[in-house]
GROMACS .gro file of C-alpha atoms in nm:
model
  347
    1UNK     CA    1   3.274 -13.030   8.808
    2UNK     CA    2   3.338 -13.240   9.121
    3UNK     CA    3   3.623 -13.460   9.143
    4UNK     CA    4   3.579 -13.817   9.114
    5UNK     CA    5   3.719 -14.070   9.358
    6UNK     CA    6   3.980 -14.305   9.266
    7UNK     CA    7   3.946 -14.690   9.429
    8UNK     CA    8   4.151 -14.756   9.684
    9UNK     CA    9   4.244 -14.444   9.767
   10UNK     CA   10   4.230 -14.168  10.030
   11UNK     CA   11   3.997 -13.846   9.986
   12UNK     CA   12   4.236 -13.584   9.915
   13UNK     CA   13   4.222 -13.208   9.822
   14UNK     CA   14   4.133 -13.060   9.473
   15UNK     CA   15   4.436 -13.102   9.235
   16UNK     CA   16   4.636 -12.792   9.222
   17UNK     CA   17   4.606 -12.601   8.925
   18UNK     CA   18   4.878 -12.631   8.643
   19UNK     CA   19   5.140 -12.389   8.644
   20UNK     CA   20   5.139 -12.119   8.408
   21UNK     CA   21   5.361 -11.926   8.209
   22UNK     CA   22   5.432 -11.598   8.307
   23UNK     CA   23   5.380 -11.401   8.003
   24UNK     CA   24   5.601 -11.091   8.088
   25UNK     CA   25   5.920 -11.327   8.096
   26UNK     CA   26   5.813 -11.493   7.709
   27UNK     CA   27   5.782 -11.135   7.601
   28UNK     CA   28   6.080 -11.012   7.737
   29UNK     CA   29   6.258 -11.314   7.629
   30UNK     CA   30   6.068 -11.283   7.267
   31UNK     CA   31   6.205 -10.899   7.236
   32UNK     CA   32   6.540 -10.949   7.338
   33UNK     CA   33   6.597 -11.179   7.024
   34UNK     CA   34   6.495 -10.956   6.830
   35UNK     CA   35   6.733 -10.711   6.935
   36UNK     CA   36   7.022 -10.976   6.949
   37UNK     CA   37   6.867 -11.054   6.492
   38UNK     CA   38   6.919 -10.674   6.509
   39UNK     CA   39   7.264 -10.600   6.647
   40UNK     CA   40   7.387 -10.878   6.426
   41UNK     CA   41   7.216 -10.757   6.103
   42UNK     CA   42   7.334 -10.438   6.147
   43UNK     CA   43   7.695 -10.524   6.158
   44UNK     CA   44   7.816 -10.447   5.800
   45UNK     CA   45   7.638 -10.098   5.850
   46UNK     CA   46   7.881  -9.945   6.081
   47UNK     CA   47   8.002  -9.736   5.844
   48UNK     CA   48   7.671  -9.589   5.812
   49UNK     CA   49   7.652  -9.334   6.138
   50UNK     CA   50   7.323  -9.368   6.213
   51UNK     CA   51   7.274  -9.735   6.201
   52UNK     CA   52   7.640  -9.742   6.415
   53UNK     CA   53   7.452  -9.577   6.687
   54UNK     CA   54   7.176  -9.789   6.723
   55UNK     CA   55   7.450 -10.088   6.658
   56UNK     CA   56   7.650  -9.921   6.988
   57UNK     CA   57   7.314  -9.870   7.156
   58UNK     CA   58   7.211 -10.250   7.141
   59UNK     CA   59   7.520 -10.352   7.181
   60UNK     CA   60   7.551 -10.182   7.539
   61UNK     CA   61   7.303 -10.413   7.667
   62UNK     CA   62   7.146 -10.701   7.463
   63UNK     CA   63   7.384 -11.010   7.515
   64UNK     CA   64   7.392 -10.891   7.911
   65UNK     CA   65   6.997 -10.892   7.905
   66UNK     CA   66   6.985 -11.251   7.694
   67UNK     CA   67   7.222 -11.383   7.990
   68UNK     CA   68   7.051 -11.244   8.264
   69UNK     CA   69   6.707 -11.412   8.189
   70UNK     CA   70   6.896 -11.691   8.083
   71UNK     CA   71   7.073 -11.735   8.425
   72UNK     CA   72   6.768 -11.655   8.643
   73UNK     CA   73   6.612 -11.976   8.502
   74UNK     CA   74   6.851 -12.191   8.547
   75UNK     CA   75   6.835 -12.163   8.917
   76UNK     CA   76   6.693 -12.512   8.976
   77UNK     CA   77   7.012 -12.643   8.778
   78UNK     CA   78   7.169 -12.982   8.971
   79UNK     CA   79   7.398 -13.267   8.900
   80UNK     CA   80   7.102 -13.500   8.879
   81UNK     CA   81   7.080 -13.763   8.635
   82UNK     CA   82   6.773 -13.550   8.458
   83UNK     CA   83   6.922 -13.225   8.453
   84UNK     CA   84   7.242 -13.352   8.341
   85UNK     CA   85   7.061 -13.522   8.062
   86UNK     CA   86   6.903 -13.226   7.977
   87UNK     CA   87   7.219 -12.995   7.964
   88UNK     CA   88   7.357 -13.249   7.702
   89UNK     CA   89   7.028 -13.261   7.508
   90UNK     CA   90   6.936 -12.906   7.499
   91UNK     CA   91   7.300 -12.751   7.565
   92UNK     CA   92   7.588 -12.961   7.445
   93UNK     CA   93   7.407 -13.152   7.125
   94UNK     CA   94   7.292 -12.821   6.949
   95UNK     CA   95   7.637 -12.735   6.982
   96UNK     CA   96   7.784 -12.951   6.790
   97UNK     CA   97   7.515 -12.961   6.524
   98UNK     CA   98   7.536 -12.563   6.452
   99UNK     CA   99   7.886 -12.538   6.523
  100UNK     CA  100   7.927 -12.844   6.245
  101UNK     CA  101   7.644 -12.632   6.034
  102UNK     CA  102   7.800 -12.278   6.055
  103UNK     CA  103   8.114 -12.426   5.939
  104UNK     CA  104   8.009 -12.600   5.650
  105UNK     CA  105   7.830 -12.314   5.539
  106UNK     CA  106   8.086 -12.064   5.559
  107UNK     CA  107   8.276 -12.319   5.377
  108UNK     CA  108   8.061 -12.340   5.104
  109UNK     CA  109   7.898 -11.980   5.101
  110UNK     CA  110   8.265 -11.792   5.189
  111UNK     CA  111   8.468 -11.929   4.928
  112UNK     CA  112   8.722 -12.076   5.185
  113UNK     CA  113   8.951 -12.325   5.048
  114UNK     CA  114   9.005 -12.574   5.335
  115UNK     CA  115   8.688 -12.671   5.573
  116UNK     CA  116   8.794 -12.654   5.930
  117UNK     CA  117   8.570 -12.740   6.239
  118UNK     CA  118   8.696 -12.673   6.576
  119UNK     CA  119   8.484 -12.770   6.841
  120UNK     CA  120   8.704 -12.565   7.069
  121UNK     CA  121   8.698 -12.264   6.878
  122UNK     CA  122   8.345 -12.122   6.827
  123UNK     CA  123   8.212 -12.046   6.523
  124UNK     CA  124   7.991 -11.682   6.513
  125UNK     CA  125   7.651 -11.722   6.739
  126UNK     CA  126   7.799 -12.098   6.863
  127UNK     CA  127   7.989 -11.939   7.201
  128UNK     CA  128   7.705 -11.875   7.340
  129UNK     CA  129   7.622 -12.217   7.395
  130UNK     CA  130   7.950 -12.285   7.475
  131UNK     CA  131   7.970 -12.044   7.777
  132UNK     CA  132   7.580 -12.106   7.883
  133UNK     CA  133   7.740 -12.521   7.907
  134UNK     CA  134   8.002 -12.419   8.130
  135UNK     CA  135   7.791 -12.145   8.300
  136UNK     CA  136   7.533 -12.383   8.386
  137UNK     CA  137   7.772 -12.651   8.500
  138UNK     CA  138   7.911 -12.397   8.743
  139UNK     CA  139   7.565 -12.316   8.862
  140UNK     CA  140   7.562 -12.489   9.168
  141UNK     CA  141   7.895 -12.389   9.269
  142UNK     CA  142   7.786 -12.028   9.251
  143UNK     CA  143   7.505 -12.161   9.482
  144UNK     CA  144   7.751 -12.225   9.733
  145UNK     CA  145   7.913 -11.888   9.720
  146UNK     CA  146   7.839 -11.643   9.982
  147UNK     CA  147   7.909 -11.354   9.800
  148UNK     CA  148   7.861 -11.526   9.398
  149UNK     CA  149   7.839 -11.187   9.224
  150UNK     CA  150   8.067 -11.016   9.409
  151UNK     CA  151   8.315 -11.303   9.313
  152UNK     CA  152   8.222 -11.319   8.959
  153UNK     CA  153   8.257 -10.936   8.903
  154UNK     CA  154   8.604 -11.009   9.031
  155UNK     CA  155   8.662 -11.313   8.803
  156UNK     CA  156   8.570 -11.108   8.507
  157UNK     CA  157   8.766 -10.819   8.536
  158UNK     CA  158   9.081 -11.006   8.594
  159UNK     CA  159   9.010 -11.198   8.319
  160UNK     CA  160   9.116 -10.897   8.054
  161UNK     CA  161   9.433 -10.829   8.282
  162UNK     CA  162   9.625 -11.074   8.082
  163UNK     CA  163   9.541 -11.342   7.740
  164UNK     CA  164   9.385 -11.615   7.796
  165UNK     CA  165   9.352 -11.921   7.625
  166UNK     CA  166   9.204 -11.872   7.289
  167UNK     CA  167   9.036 -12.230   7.330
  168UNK     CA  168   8.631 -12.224   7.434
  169UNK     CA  169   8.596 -11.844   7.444
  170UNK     CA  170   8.739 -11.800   7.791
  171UNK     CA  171   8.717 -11.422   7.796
  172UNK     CA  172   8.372 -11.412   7.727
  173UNK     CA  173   8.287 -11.705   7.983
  174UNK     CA  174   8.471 -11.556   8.233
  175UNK     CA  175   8.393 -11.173   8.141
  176UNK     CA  176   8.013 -11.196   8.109
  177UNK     CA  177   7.978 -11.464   8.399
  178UNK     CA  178   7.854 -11.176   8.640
  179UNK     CA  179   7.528 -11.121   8.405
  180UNK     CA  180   7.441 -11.494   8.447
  181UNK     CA  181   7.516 -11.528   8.842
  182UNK     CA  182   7.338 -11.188   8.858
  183UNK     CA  183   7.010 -11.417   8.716
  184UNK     CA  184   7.110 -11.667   8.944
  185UNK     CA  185   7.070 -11.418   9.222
  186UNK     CA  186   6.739 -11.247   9.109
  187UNK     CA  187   6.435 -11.335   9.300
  188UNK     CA  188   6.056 -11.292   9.166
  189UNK     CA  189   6.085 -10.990   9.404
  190UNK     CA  190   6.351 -10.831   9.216
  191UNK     CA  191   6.125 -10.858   8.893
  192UNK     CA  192   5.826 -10.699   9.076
  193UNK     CA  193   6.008 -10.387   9.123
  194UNK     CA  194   6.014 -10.316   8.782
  195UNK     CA  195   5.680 -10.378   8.714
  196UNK     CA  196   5.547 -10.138   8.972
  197UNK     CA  197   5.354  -9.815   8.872
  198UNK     CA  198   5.558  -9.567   8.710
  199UNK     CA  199   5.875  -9.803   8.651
  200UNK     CA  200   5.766  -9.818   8.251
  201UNK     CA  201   5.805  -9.438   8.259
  202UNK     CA  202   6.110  -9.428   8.404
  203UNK     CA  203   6.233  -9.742   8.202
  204UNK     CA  204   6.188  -9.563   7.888
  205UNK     CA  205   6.339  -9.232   8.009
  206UNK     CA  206   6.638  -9.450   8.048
  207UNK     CA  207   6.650  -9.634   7.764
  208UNK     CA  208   6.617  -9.275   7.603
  209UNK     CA  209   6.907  -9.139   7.736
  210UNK     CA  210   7.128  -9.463   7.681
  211UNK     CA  211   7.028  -9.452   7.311
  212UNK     CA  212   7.163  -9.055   7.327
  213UNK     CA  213   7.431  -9.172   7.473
  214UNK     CA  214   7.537  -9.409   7.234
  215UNK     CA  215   7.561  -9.185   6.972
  216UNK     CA  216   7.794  -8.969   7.131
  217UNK     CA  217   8.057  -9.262   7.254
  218UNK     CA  218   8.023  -9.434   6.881
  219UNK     CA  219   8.281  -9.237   6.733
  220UNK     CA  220   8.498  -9.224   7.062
  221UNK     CA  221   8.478  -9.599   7.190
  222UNK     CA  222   8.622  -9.915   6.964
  223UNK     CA  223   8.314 -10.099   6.905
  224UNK     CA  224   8.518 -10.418   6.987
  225UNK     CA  225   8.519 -10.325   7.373
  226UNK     CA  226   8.134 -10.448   7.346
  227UNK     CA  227   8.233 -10.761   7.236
  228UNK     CA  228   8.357 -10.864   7.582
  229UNK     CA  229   8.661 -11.100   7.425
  230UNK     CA  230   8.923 -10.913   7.416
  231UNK     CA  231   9.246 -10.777   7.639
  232UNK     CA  232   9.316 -10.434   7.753
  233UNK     CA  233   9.641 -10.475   7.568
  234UNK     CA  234   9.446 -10.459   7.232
  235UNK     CA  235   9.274 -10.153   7.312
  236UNK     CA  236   9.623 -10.003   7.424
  237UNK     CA  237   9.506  -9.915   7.764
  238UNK     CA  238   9.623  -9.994   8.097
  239UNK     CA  239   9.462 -10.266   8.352
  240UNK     CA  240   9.362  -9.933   8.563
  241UNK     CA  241   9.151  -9.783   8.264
  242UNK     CA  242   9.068 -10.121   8.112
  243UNK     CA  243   8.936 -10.209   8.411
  244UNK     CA  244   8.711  -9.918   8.495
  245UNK     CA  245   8.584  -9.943   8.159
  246UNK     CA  246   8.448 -10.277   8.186
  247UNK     CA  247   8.336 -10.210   8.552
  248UNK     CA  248   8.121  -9.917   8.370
  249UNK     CA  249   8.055 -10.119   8.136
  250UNK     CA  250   7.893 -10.346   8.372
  251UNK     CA  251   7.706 -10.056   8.496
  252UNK     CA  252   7.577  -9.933   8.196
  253UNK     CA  253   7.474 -10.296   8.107
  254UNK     CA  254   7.266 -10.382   8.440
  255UNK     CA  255   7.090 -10.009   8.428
  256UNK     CA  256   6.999 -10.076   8.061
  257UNK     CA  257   6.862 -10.418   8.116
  258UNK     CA  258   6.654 -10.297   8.428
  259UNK     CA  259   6.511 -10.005   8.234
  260UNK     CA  260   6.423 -10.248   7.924
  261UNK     CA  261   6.279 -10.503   8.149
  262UNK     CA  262   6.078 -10.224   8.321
  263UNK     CA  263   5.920 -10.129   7.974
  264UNK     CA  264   5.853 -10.530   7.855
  265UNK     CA  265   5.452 -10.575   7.844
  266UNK     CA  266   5.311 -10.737   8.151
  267UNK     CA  267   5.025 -10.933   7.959
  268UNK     CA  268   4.996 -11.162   7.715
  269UNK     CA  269   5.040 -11.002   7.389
  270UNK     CA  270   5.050 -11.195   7.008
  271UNK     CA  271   5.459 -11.268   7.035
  272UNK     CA  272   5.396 -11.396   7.432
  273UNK     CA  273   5.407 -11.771   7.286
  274UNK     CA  274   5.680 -11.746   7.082
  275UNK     CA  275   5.917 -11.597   7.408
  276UNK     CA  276   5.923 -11.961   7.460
  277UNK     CA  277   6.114 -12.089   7.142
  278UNK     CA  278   6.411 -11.803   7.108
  279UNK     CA  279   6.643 -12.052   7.100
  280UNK     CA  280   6.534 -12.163   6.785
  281UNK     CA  281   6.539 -11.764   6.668
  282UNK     CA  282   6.892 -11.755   6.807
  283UNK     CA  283   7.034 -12.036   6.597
  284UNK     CA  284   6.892 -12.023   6.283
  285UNK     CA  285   6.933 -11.634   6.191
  286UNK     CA  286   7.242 -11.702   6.159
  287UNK     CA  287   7.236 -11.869   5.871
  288UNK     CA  288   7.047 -11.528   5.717
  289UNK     CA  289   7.276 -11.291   5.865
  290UNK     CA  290   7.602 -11.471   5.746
  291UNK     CA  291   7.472 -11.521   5.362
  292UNK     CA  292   7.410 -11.166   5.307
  293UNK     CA  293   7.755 -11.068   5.460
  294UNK     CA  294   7.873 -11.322   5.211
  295UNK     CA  295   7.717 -11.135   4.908
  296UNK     CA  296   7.789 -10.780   5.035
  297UNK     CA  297   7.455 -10.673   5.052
  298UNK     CA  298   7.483 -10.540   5.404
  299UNK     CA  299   7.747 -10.293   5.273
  300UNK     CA  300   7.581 -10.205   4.978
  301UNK     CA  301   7.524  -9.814   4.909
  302UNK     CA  302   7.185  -9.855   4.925
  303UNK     CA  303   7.165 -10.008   5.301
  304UNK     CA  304   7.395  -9.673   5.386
  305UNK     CA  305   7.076  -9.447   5.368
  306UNK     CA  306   6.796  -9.412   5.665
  307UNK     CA  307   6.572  -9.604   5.374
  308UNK     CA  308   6.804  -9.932   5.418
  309UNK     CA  309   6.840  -9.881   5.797
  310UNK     CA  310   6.431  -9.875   5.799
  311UNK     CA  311   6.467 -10.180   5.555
  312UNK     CA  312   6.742 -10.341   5.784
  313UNK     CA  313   6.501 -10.315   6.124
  314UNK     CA  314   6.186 -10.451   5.954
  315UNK     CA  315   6.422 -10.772   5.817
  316UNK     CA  316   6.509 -10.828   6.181
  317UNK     CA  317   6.205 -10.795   6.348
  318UNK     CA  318   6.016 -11.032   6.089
  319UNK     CA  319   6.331 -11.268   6.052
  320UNK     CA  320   6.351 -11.312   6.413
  321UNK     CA  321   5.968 -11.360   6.440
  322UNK     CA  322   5.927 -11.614   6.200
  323UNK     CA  323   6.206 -11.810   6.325
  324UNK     CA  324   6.055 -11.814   6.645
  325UNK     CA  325   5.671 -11.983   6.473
  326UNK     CA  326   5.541 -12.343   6.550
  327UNK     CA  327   5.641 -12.438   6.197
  328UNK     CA  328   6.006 -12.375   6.224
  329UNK     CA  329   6.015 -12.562   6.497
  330UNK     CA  330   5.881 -12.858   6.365
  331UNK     CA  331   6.129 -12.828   6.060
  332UNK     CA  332   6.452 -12.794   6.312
  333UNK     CA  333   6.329 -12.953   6.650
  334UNK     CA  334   6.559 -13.199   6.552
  335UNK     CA  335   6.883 -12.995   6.574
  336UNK     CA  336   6.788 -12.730   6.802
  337UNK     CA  337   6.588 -12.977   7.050
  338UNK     CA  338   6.733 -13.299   6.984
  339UNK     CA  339   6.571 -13.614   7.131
  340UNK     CA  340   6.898 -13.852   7.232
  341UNK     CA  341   6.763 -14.084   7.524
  342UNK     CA  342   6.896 -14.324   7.356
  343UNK     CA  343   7.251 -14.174   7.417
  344UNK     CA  344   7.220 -14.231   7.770
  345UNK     CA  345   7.268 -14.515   8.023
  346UNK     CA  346   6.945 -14.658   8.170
  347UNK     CA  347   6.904 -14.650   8.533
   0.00000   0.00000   0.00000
């Protein structure tokens, strides 16, 4: 089809084509949701061994890999009037809607006599919004950094040396701030290498042996060190050992997430289109997850067998898949996508 010429204006060069998606970063964005549905639906089975090791195994790795694709595109992040717009409307509003939400319905659901909504405190899934606002804020600072991860590592391990403020998560901003500026960092380069021949062999040998490994720290290692919000002083140790173990556990985290990446389909496959609406996955399961820890029914005998684990996965996988579908979206684009132009000064 030739191009047809506007009046009035010069001859100019074909139009460049659109940009398109690249579908290994809306599958590996689509899979790691599902393994963040997972870890949190398998909470209540801890006491089941089995399902604690694949609990510890995701746990190693999937809030690191969530950040890490999160950071990497959010290089372009600026203090212009768009962006900043966008940070509210995509960032800050859904924050306050679900962290209103998740209180009212623990409220209701949990029995709890008094209602309480602190907008400082995060409720459940809600601090990772809360840290991905300040992260992003601080993007361009980190830009200016000539050394950024170097300094973040630093940051985060000094960060468990002492409490912190309870207010806005600050351990976890400040302790898993090296898996965001390490996305900052990352280059299309740095993706290529794991999708080079022989890297999904490798990948899954690794992801092998971390799974392995799991199971033979779960019994050994508080579970609550994976949560990334807590002092050395609660685990008893000393800033030497607490500090080694969250430097390996930064090790651990960047080896598993390389090795997962390097196994993540390279074409399009039929979750590739819903990679691109996780957020919604992210913010909605919740609401699942929390009601049957409400009733029990993650603790129930019957969930303690290999049966129920089987039961558990397959309730993930197709709760964090449906959540992701064009129709949920449509239902919640208001909360999870708000439109609130109207919130902001004109020009």
């Amino acid at each position: 089809m030739t191009q047809t010429a506007v009046p009035g204006q010069a001859p100019s060069a074909a139009a460049p084509a659109p940009k398109t998606r690249d579908p290994f970063f809306d599958n590996a964005k689509y899979l790691a949701i599902i393994l963040v549905v997972l870890g949190h639906a398998l909470a209540g089975m801890r006491g089941y061994g089995v399902a604690e090791g694949v609990y510890t195994f995701l746990y190693l790795f999937h809030m690191p890999l969530f950040i890490v694709i999160t950071g990497y595109f959010s290089r372009s992040f600026s203090f212009s009037r768009r962006k900043a717009q966008r940070l509210l409307t995509a960032v800050g509003a859904p924050y306050l809607i679900f962290e209103i939400g998740y209180s009212l319905f623990e409220w209701h659901f949990n029995d709890k006599k008094q209602l309480e909504i602190s907008l400082l405190d995060p409720i459940y899934l809600t601090w990772f919004l809360l840290a991905l606002f300040l992260w992003r804020l601080s993007t361009p600072v980190w830009q200016q950094i000539r050394w950024p991860l170097a300094v973040a590592v630093g940051i985060s391990l000094l960060a468990y040396t002492a409490p912190l403020a309870t207010d806005l998560e600050m351990h976890r901003v400040f302790g898993l701030a090296p898996f965001y500026v390490l996305g900052l960092c990352l280059r299309p380069a740095h993706f290529d290498l794991v999708r080079r021949p022989g890297a999904r062999i490798v990948g899954a040998a690794v992801l092998a042996a971390g799974f392995a490994g799991a199971f033979l720290i779960k019994d050994r290692v508080d579970y609550r060190w994976f949560y990334w919000r807590d002092t050395h002083k609660v685990f008893n140790v000393d800033w030497v050992t607490g500090t080694a173990m969250r430097l390996g556990m930064m090790v651990v985290a960047v080896v598993l997430v390389a090795a997962f990446l390097a196994v993540v389909p390279r074409r399009r496959a039929w979750f590739t289109d819903l990679g691109a609406a996780t957020i919604f996955s992210y913010l909605l399961h919740g609401f699942f997850i929390k009601y049957a820890q409400f009733q029990g029914w993650d603790e129930a005998a019957v969930f303690q067998t290999p049966w129920g684990l089987a039961a558990t996965v397959v309730f993930a996988v197709v709760l964090g898949t449906a959540l992701c579908t064009p129709p949920v979206q449509k239902i919640f684009r208001w909360a999870v996508e708000p439109r609130a132009s109207w919130a902001f000064v004109s020009k």
